[in-house]
PDB file of C-alpha atoms in Angstrom:
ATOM      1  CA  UNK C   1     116.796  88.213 199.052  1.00 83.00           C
ATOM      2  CA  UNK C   2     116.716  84.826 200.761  1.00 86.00           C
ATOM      3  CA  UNK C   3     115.945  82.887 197.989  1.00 90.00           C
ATOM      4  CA  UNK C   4     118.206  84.558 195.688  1.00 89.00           C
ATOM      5  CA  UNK C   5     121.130  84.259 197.860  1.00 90.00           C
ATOM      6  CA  UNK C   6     120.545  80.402 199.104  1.00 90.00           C
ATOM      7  CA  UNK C   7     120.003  79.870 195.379  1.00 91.00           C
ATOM      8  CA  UNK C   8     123.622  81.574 194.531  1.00 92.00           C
ATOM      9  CA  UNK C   9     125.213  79.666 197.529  1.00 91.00           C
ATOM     10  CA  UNK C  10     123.973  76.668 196.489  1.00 91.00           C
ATOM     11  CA  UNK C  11     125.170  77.285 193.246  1.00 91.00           C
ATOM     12  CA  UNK C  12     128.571  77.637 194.163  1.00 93.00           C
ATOM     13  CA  UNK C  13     129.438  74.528 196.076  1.00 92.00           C
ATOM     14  CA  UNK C  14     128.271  75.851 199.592  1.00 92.00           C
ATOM     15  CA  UNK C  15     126.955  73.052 201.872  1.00 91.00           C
ATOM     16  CA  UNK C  16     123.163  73.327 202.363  1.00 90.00           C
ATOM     17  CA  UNK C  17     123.634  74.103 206.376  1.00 89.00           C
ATOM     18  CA  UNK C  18     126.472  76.882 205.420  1.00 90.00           C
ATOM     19  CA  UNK C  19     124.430  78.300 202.697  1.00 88.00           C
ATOM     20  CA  UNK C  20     121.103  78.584 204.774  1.00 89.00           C
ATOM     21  CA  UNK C  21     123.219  80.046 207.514  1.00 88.00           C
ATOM     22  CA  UNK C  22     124.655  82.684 205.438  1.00 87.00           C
ATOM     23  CA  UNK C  23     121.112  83.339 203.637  1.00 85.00           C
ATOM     24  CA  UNK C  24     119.474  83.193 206.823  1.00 82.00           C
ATOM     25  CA  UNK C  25     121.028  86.618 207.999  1.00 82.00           C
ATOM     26  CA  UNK C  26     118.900  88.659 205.648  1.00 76.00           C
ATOM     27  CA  UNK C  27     115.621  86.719 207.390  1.00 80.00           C
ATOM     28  CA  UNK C  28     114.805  87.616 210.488  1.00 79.00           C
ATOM     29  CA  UNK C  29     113.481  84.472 212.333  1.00 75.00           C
ATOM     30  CA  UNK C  30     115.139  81.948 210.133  1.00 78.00           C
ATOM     31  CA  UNK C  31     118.321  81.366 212.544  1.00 76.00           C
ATOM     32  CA  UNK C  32     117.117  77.155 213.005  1.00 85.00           C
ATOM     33  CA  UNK C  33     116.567  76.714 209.794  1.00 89.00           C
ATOM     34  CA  UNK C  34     120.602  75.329 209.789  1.00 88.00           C
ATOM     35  CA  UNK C  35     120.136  73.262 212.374  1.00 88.00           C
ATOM     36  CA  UNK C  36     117.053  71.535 211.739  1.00 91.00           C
ATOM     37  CA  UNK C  37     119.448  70.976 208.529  1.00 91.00           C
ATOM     38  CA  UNK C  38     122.448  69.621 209.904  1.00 91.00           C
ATOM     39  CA  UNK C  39     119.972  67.173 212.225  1.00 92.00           C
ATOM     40  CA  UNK C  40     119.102  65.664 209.008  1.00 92.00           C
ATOM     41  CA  UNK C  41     115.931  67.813 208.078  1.00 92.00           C
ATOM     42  CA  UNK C  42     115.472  68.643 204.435  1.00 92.00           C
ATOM     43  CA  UNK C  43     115.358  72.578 203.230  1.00 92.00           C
ATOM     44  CA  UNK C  44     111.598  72.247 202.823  1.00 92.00           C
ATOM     45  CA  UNK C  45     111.223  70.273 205.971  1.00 93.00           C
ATOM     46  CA  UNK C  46     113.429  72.753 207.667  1.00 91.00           C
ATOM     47  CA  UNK C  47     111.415  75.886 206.311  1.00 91.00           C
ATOM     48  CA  UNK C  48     108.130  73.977 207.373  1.00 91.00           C
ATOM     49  CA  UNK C  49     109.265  75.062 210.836  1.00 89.00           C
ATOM     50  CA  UNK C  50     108.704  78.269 210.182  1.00 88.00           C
ATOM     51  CA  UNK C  51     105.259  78.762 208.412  1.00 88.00           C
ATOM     52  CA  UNK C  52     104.700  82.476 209.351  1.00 85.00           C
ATOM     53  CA  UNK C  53     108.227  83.369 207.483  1.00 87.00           C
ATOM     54  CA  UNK C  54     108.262  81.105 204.583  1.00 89.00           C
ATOM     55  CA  UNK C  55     104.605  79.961 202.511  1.00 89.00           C
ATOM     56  CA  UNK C  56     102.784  77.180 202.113  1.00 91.00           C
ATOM     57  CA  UNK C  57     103.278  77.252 198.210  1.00 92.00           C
ATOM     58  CA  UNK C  58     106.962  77.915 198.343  1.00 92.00           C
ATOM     59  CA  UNK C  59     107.454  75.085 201.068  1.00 92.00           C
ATOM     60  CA  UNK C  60     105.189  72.765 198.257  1.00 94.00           C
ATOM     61  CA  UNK C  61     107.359  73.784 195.354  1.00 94.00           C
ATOM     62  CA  UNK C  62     110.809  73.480 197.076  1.00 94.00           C
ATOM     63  CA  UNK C  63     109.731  70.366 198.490  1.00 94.00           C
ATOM     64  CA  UNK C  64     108.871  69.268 194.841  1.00 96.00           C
ATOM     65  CA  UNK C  65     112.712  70.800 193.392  1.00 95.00           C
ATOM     66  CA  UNK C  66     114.119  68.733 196.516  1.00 94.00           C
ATOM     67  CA  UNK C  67     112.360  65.356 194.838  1.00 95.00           C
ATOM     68  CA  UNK C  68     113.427  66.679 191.452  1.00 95.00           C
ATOM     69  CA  UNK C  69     117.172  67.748 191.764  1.00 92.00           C
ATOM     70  CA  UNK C  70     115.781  71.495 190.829  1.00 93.00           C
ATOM     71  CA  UNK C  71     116.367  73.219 194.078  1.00 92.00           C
ATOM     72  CA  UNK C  72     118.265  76.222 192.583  1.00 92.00           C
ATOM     73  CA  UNK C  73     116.202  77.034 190.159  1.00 93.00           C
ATOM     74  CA  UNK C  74     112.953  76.791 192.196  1.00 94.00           C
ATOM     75  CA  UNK C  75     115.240  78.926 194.887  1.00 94.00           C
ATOM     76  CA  UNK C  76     115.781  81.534 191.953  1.00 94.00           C
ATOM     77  CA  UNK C  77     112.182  81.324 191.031  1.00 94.00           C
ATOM     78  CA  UNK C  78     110.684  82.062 194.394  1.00 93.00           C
ATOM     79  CA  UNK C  79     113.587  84.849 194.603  1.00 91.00           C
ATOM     80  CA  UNK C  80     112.092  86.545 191.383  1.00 93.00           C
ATOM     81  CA  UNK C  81     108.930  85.950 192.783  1.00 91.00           C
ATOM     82  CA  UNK C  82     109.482  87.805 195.961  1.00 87.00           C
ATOM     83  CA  UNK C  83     110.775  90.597 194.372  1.00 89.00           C
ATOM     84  CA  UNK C  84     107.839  91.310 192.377  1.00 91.00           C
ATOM     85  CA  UNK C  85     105.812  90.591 194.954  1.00 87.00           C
ATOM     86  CA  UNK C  86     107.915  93.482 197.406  1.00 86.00           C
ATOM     87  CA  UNK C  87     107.886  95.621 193.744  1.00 90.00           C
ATOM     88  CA  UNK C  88     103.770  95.645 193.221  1.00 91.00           C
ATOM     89  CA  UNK C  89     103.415  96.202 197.329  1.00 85.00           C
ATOM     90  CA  UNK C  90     105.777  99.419 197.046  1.00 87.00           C
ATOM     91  CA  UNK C  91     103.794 100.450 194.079  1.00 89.00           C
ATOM     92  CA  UNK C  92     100.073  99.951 195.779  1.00 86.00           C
ATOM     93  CA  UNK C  93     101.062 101.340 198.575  1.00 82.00           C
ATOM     94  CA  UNK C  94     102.597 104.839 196.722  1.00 86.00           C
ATOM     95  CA  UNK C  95      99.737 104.829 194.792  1.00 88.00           C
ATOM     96  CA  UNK C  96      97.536 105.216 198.136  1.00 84.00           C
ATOM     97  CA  UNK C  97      99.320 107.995 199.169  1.00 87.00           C
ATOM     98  CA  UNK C  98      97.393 110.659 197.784  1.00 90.00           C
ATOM     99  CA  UNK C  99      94.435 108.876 197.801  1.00 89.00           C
ATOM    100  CA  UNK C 100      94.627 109.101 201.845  1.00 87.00           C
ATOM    101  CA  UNK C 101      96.026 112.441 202.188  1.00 91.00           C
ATOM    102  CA  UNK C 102      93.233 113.948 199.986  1.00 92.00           C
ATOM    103  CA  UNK C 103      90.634 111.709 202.327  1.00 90.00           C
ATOM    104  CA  UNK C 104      92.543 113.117 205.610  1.00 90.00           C
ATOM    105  CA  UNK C 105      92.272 116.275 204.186  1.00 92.00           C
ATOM    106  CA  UNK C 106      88.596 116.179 203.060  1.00 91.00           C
ATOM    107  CA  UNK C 107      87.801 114.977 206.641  1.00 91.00           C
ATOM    108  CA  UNK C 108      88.833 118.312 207.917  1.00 91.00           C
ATOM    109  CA  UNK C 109      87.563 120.329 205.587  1.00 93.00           C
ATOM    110  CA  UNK C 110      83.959 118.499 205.361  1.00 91.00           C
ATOM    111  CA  UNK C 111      82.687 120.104 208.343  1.00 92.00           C
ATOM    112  CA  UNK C 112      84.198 123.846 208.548  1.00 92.00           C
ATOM    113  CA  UNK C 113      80.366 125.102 207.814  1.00 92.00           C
ATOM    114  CA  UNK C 114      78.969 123.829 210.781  1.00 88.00           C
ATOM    115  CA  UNK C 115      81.439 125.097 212.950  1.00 90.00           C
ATOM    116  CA  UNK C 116      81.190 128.175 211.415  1.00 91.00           C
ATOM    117  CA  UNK C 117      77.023 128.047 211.391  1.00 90.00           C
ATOM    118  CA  UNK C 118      77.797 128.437 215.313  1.00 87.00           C
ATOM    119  CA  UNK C 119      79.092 124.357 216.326  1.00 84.00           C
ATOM    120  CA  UNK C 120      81.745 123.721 218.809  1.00 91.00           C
ATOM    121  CA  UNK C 121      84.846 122.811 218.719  1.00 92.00           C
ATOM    122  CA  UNK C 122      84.225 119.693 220.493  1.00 92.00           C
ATOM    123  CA  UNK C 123      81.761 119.128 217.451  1.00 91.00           C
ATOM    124  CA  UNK C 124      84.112 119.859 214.750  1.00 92.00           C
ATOM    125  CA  UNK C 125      86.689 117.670 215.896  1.00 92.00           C
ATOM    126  CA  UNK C 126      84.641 114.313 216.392  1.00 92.00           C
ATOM    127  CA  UNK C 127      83.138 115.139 212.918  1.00 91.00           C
ATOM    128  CA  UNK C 128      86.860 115.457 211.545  1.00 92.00           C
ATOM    129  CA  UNK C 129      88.050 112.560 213.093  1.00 93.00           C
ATOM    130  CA  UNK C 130      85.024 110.209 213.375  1.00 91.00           C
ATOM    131  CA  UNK C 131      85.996 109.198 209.516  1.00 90.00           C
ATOM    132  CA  UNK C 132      89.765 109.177 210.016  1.00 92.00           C
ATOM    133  CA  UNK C 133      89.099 106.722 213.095  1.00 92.00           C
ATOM    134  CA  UNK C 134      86.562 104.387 211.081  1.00 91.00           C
ATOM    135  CA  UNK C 135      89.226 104.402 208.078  1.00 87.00           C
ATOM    136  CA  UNK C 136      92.258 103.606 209.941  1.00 88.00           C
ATOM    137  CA  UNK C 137      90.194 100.822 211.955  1.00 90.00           C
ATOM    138  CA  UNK C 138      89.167  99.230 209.063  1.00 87.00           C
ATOM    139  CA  UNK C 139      92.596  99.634 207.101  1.00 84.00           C
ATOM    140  CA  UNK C 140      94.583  98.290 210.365  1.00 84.00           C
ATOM    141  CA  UNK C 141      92.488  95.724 210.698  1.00 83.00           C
ATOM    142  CA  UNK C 142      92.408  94.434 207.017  1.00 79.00           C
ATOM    143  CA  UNK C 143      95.959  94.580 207.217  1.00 77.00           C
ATOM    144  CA  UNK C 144      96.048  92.584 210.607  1.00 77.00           C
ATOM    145  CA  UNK C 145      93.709  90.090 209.035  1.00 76.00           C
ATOM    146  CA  UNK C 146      94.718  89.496 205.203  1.00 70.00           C
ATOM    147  CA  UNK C 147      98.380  87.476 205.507  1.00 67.00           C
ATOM    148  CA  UNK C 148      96.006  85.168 207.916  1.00 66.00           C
ATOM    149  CA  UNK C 149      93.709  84.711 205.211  1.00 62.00           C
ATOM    150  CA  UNK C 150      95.888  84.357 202.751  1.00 57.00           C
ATOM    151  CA  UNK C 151      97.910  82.148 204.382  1.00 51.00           C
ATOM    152  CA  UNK C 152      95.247  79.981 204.287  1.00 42.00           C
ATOM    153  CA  UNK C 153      94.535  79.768 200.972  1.00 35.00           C
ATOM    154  CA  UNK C 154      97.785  78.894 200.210  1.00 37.00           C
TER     155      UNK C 154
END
């Protein structure tokens, strides 16, 4: 929504420092963005001060539209961009969903016989969980771990 909306500001006569303001409310962390601005930074220079909010590619490009005269459009490309990219997450992630209930449900289920063969309830419960603890580890921590990588290989 950032780049869409500095894009549209842009586009209708808005100064870069008022636009980024204004487009900066939907972002948190990007309230210095206008001021690095109006101290004579450019927009990609101004969004390099924020690496953890804004890409290494998308700094590159707008850097490149800033050179070019092209800011707007790259601003409406990266906007179309982050939309699909927010679209595919929503539909990865709702297309776990089942996936993990039917895993936190097998978890329980796996080891009813051996707490009906005479196990504890101690036992049943570390065997039900054990698996839900190792997934969520390793899911928690892949999701800790991949915008660092990726960030990276930008």
């Amino acid at each position: 929504m950032f780049y869409r909306t500095l894009a549209e500001l842009l586009a209708a006569g808005v100064p870069v420092t008022g636009a980024v303001a204004q487009a900066g409310a939907f972002l948190p962390g990007a309230a210095g963005l206008a001021d690095r601005i109006a101290l004579g930074a450019t927009l990609a220079q101004a969004l390099d001060s924020a690496p953890e909010i804004f890409p290494l590619t998308h700094r590159r490009l707008l850097a490149a539209a800033e050179k070019s005269g092209r800011v707007e459009t790259a601003l409406q490309q990266l906007g179309a961009l982050a939309e699909d990219v927010a679209r595919m997450r929503s539909k990865v992630l709702g297309g776990l969903a089942l996936p993990a209930m039917i895993f936190h449900f097998a978890a329980f289920i796996a080891p009813i016989p051996a707490f009906f063969r005479g196990g504890s309830l101690t036992s049943y419960l570390v065997s039900a969980l054990g698996p839900i603890a190792v997934g969520w580890t390793v899911i928690l921590g892949g999701a800790h771990l991949l915008p660092k990588l990726s960030g990276r290989m930008g």
